[in-house]
Coordinates of C-alpha atoms in Angstrom, one line a residue:
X1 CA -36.6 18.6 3.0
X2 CA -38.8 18.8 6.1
X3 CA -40.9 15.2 4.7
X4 CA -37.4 13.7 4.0
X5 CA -36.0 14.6 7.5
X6 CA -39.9 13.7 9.3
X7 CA -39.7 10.4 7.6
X8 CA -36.5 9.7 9.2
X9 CA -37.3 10.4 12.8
X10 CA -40.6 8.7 12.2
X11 CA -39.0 5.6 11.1
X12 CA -35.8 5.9 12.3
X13 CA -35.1 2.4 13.3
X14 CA -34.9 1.5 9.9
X15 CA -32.5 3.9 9.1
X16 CA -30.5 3.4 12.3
X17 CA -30.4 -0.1 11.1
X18 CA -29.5 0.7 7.8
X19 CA -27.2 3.3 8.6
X20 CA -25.3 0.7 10.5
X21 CA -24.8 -1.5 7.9
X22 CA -23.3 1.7 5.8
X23 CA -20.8 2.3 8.8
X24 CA -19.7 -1.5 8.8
X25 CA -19.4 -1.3 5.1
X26 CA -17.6 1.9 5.3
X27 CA -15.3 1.0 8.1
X28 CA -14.2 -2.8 6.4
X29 CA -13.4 -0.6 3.3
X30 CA -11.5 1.9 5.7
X31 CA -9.7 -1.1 7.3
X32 CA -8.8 -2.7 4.4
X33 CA -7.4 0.4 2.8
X34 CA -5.5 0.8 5.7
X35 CA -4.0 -3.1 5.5
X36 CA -3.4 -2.3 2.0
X37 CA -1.4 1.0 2.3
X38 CA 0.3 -0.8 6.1
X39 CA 1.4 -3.7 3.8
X40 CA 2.7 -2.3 0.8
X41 CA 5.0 0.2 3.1
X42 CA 6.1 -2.6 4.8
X43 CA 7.5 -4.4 1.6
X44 CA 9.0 -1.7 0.1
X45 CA 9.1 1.1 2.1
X46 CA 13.1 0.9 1.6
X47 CA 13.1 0.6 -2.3
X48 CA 10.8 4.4 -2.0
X49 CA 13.4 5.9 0.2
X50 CA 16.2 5.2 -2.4
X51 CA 17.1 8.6 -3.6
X52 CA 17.6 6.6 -7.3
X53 CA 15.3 7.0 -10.2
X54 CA 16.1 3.6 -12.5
X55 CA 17.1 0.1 -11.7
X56 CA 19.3 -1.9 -13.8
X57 CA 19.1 -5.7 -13.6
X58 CA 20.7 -8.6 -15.5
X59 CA 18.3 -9.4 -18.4
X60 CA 18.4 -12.9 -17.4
X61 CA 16.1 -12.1 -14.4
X62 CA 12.7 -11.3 -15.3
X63 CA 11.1 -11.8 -12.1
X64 CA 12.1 -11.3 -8.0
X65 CA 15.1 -9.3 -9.6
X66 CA 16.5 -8.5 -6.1
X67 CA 16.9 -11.6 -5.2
X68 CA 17.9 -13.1 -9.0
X69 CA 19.7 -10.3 -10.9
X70 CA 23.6 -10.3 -10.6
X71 CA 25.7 -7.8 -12.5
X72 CA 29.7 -7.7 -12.3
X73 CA 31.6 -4.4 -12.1
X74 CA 33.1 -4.9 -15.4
X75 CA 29.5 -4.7 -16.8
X76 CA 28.3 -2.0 -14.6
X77 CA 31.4 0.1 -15.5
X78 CA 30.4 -0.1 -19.2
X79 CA 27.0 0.8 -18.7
X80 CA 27.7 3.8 -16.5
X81 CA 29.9 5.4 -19.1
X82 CA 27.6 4.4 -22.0
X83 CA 25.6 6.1 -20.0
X84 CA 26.9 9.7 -18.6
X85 CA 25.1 9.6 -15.6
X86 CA 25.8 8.8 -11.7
X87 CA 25.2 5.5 -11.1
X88 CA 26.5 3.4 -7.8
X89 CA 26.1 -0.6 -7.2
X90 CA 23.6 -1.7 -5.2
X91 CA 23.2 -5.6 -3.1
X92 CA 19.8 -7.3 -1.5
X93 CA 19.1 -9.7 0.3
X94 CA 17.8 -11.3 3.1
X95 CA 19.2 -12.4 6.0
X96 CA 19.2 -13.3 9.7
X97 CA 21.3 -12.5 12.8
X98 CA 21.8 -12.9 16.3
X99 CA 22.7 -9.9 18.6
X100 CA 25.3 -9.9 21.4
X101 CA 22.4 -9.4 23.9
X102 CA 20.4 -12.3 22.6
X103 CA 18.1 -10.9 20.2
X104 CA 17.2 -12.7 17.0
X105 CA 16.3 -10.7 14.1
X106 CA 15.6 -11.0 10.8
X107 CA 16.7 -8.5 8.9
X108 CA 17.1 -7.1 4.5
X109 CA 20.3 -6.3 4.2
X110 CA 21.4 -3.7 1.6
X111 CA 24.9 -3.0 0.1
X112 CA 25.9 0.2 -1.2
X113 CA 28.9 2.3 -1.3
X114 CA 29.7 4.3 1.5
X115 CA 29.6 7.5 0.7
X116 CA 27.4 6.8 -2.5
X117 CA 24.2 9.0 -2.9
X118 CA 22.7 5.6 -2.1
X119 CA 23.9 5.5 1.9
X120 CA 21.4 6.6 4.2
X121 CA 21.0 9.5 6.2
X122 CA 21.7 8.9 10.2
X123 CA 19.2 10.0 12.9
X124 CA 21.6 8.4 15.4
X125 CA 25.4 7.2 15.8
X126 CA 27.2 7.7 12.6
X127 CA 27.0 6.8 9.0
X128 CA 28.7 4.5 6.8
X129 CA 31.5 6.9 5.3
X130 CA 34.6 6.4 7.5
X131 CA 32.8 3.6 9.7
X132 CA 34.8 0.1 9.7
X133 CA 34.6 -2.4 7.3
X134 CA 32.0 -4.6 9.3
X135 CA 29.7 -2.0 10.3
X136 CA 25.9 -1.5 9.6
X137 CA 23.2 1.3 10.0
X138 CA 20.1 -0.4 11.1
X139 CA 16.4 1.2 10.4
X140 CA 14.4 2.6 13.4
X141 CA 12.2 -1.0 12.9
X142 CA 15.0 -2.9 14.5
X143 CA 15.2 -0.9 17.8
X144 CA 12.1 -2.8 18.2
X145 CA 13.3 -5.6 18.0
X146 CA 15.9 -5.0 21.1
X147 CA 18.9 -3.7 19.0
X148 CA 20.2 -0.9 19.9
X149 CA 23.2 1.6 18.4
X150 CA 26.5 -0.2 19.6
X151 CA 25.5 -3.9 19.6
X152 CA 26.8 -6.4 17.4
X153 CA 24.6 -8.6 15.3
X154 CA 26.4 -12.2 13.9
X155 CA 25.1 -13.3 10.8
X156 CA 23.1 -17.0 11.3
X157 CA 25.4 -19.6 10.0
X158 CA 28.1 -17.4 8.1
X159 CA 29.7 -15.8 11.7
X160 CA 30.2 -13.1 9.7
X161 CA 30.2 -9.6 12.9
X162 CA 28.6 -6.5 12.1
X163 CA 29.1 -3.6 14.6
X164 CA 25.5 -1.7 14.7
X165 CA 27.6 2.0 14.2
X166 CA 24.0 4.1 13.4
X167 CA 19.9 3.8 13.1
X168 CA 17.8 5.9 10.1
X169 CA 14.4 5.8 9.8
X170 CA 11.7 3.1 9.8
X171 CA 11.9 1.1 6.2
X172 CA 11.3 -2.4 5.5
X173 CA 11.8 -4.6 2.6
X174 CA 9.3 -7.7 2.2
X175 CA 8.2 -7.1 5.8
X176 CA 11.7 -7.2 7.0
X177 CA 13.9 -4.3 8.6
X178 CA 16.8 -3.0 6.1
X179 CA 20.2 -2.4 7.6
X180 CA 22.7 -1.0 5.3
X181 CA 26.2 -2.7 5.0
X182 CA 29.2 -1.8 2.9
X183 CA 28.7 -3.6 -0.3
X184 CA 31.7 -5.2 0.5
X185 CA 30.4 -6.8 3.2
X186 CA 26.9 -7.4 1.6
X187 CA 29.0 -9.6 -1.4
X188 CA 30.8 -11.5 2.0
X189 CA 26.7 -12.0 2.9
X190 CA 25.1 -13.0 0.0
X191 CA 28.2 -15.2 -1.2
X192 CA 30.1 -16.9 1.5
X193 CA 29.5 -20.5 1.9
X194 CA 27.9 -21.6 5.8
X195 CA 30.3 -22.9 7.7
X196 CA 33.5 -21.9 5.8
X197 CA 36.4 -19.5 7.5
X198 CA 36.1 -16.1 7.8
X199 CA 39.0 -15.3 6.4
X200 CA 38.2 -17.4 3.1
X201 CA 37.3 -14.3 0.9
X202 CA 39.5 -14.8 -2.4
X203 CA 36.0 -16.8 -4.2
X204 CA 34.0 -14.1 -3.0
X205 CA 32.5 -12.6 -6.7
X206 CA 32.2 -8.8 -7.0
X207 CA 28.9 -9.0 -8.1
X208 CA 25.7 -7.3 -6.9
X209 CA 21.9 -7.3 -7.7
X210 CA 21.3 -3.9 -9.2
X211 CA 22.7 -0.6 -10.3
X212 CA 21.3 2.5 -9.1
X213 CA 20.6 5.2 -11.4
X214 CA 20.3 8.7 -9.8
X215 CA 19.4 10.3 -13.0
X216 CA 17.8 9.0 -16.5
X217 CA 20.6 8.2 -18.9
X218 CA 22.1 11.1 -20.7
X219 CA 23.1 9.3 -23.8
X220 CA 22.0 6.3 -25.5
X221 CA 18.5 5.5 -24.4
X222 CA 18.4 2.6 -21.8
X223 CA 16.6 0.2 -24.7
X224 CA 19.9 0.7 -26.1
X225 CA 22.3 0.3 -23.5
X226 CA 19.9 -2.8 -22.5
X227 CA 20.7 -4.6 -25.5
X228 CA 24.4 -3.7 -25.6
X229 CA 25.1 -5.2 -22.2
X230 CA 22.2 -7.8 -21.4
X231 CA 20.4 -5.9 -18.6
X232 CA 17.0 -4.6 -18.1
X233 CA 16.4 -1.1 -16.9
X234 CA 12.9 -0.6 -15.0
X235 CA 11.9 2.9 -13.0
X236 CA 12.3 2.6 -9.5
X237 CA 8.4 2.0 -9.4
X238 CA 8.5 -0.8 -11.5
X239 CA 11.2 -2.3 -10.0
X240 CA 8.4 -2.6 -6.5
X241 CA 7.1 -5.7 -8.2
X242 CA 10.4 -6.7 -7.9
X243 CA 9.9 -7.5 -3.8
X244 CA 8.7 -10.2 -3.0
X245 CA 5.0 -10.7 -2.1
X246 CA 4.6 -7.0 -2.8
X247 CA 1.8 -7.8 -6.2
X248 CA 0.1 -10.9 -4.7
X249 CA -0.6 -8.6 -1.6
X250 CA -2.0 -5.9 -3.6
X251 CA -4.0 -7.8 -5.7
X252 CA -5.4 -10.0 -3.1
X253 CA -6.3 -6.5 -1.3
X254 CA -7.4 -4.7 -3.5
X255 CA -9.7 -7.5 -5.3
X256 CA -11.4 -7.3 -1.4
X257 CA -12.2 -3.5 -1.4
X258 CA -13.4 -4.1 -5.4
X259 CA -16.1 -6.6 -3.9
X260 CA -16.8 -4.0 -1.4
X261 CA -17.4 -1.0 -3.6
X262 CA -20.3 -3.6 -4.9
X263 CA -21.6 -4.6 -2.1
X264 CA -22.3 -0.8 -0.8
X265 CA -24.5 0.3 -4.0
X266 CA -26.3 -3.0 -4.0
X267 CA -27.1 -3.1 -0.1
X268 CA -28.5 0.3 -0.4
X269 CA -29.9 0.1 -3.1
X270 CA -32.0 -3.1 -1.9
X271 CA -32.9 -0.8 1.3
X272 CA -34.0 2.0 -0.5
X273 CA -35.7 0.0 -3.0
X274 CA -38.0 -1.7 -0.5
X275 CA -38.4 1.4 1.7
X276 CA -39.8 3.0 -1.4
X277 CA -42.5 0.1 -2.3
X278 CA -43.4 0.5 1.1
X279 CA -44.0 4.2 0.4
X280 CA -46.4 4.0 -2.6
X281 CA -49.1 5.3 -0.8
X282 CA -48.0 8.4 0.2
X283 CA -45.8 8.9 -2.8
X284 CA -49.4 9.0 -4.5
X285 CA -50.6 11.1 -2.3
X286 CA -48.4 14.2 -2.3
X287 CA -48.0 13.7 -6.0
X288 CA -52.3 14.3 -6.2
X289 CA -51.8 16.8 -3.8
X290 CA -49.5 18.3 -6.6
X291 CA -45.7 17.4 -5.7
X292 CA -43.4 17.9 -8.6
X293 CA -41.7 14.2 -10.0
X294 CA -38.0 17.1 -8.7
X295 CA -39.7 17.6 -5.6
X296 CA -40.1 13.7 -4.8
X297 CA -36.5 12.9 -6.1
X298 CA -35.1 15.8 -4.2
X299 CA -36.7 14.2 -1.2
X300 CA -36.2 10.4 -2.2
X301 CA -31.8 11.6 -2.9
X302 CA -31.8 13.6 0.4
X303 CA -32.9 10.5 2.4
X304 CA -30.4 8.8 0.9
X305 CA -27.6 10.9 1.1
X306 CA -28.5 11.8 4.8
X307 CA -27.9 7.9 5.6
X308 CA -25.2 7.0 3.2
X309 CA -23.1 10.3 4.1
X310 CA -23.4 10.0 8.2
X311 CA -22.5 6.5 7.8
X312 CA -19.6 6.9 5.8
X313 CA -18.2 9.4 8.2
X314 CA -19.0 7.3 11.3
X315 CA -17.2 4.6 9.3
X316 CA -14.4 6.4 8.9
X317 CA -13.9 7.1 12.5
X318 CA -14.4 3.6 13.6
X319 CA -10.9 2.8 10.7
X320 CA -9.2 5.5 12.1
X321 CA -10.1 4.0 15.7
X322 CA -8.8 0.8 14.3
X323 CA -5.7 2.1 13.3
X324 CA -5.0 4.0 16.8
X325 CA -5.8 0.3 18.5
X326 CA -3.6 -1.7 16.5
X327 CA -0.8 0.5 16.6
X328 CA 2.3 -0.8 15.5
X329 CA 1.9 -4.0 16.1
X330 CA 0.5 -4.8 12.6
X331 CA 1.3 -3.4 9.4
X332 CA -1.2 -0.7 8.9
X333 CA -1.5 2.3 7.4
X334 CA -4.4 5.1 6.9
X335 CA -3.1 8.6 5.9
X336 CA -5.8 11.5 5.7
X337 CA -5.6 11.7 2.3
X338 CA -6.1 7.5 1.6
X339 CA -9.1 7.5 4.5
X340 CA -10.8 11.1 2.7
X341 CA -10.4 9.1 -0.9
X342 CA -11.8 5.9 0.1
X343 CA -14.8 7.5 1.9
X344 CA -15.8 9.8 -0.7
X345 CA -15.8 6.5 -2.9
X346 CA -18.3 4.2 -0.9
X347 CA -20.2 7.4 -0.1
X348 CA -20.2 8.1 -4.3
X349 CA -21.3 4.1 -4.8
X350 CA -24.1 4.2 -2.0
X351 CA -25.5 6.8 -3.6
X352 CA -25.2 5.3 -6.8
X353 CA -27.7 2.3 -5.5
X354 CA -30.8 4.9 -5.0
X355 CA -30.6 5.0 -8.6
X356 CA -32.7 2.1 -7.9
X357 CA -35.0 3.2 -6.6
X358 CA -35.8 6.7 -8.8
X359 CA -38.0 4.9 -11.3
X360 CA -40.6 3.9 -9.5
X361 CA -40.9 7.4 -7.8
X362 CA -40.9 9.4 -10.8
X363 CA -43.5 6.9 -12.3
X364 CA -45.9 6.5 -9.5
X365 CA -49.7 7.0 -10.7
X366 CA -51.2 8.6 -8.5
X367 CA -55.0 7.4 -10.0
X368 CA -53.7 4.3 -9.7
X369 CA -52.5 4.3 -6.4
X370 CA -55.1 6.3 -5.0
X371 CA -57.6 3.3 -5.8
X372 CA -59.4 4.7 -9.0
X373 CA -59.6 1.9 -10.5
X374 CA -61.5 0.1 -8.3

C-alpha cells in the first residue's frame, strides 16, 4: 500500500489527469441518469399517481392507447360486472387553453368521475366532488405557468370555460401538466367539433379511453373478459408505453449511458495498461527483490481503485451540482438512490478495465527484465 500510494504522489499528474477523465465520465453518466429519470417523470408522472392497478383499452388499439382506445359505457358496464371488482372510466387527452389573465398553456387533460377513487387529492381550493360541471383541478406544474386557483382557462378553439376550483401536486403526462375535469366535460373536450355551439352536446358520444381497475379481477381472468368484450387489459406499468414519446426517450437514453458504461472500462483500462508497460522495470525489480505476484496485484488494484473510486465520487458531486443548477427549468431528476446505483456501476466497470492490465504484472520475468539475457 505505501509503493501504491508513493507512486501516486510521485506521478501524480498522470493520475490527476486520468482521474479527470473518470470524473467527466462519471459525471455525463450521472447527468444522463438524471435526464433519464427528469424525463420519464415528466411523461408519466400522472399515469404513476393513479391509485389504479390495470388498464383496459379497446382491443383495436395496440399502440398510443390513450390517445386511440375508446370504450362505451355499455361495454365497460359488462366488463365491470364480469368482473367483480371496482372499476371507474377514465378520458385522456391533450389539449390547450387560454387563461382569463392571458396565459397560454398547454395542458393533459384527464376525465374521471368525481368522487371516483380516480379524482385527485387537493393541496389547495377544493376537489371535484360537489364542484360545478365546468370545473378543473390543475397540477402544481401549471402554477408555473401563471394560473392560479380561481382563474378560468378557455379551451383553444372549442370555447369550452373551465373554472380552475383546486391544484394537487406536480404530474405531467407527455411533458404536459394534467388538470382533472369531470369526464363529462373531458367527452365535451375530446369530442366537440371547433367552432360548433356550446350548447350543441346531443352528438357528444359517451365514450372514454380507458377503464381503471382498482383491484385485479375477481372472477374470470382478464384474458377472458378480454376476449368476451374486445379489450386489452395491461398493468398500469405496461400501460407507460402507452404515453407518448415515453419508450423512444428511454431507449434513446439509455442506449447513451450503455455506450458509457463501455467507454469507462476501456479508458481505464488503456491508462492502466500503458502506466503498467511503463513500469516493467521496477515491477522486475521488487519481484527479484522477492514481492509476491498478491503483493503486486494488491498494489497494481489499489492504484486503480484509489483513481477510479475518488473520481466516481467527485463525479457524482459535479451531477448532483448539475441538478441544483438546472433546477426546474428542465426535466431532470437524480434521487440518492438512482445517483448511489449509477456510481457504484461505473466505479464497478473502471475497475473492471485493470483486468487489463493484471497479466502482464503477474507474468513479469524478472531475469528478463533485469537484463540477463544480455
Amino acid at each position: 500500500m505505501f509503493l501504491a500510494l508513493l507512486e501516486l504522489r510521485a506521478a501524480r499528474g498522470r493520475f490527476l489527469l486520468m482521474g479527470s477523465v473518470v470524473v467527466l465520465v462519471a459525471a455525463l453518466v450521472g447527468i444522463v441518469s438524471g435526464f433519464t429519470t427528469g424525463l420519464g417523470d415528466d411523461t408519466i408522472s400522472a399515469l404513476r399517481r393513479l391509485p389504479a392497478s390495470q388498464l383496459v383499452f379497446s382491443s383495436d388499439a395496440r399502440s398510443d392507447q390513450f390517445a386511440r382506445s375508446l370504450l362505451d359505457e355499455k361495454t365497460a358496464a359488462a366488463w365491470s360486472k364480469d368482473a367483480d371488482t371496482e372499476t371507474t372510466p377514465l378520458g385522456v387527452s391533450i389539449t390547450r387553453g387560454t387563461t382569463n389573465r392571458g396565459a397560454e398553456v398547454d395542458l393533459a387533460a384527464f376525465g374521471v368521475e368525481p368522487g371516483s377513487f380516480l379524482a385527485p387529492s387537493v393541496t389547495e381550493g377544493d376537489g371535484l366532488a360537489g364542484a360545478p360541471a365546468e370545473s378543473m383541478v390543475m397540477s402544481a406544474k401549471l402554477a408555473d405557468e401563471g394560473v392560479r386557483v380561481g382563474d378560468t382557462l378557455v379551451i383553444d378553439r372549442l370555447g369550452i370555460e373551465l373554472r380552475v376550483v383546486g391544484s394537487t401536486e406536480r404530474s405531467s403526462y407527455g411533458h404536459v401538466p394534467v388538470a382533472y375535469v369531470p369526464l363529462k366535460t373531458w367527452q365535451r373536450i375530446r369530442f366537440s367539433t371547433p367552432g360548433a355551439p356550446a350548447s350543441a352536446t346531443a352528438a357528444i358520444p359517451g365514450q372514454f379511453s380507458a377503464l381503471a381497475l382498482r383491484t385485479p379481477p375477481g372472477g374470470d381472468s382478464t384474458a377472458d373478459l378480454d376476449a368476451r368484450y374486445s379489450t386489452t387489459t395491461l398493468t398500469k406499468e405496461e400501460a407507460y408505453e402507452a404515453a407518448p414519446g415515453y419508450t423512444g426517450e428511454r431507449l434513446t437514453m439509455n442506449s447513451i449511458q450503455v455506450f458509457l458504461y463501455l467507454i469507462a472500462p476501456l479508458v481505464v483500462g488503456a491508462f492502466f495498461s500503458v502506466w503498467t508497460v511503463q513500469r516493467q522495470p521496477e515491477i522486475a525489480l521488487l519481484r527479484a527483490m522477492g514481492a509476491s505476484r498478491r503483493r503486486l496485484l494488491a498494489h497494481t488494484v489499489l492504484q486503480a481503485a484509489l483513481v477510479v473510486v475518488l473520481g466516481t465520487a467527485a463525479g457524482a458531486v459535479l451531477a448532483g451540482a448539475v441538478g441544483l443548477l438546472v433546477g426546474d427549468q428542465v426535466p431532470f431528476s437524480l434521487p440518492a438512490a438512482t445517483l448511489t446505483a449509477t456510481m457504484c456501476t461505473v466505479a464497478a466497470v473502471g475497475l473492471a478495465g485493470t483486468v487489463l492490465t493484471l497479466r502482464r504484472v503477474t507474468r513479469a520475468d524478472p531475469l528478463t527484465m533485469l537484463g540477463a539475457n544480455r
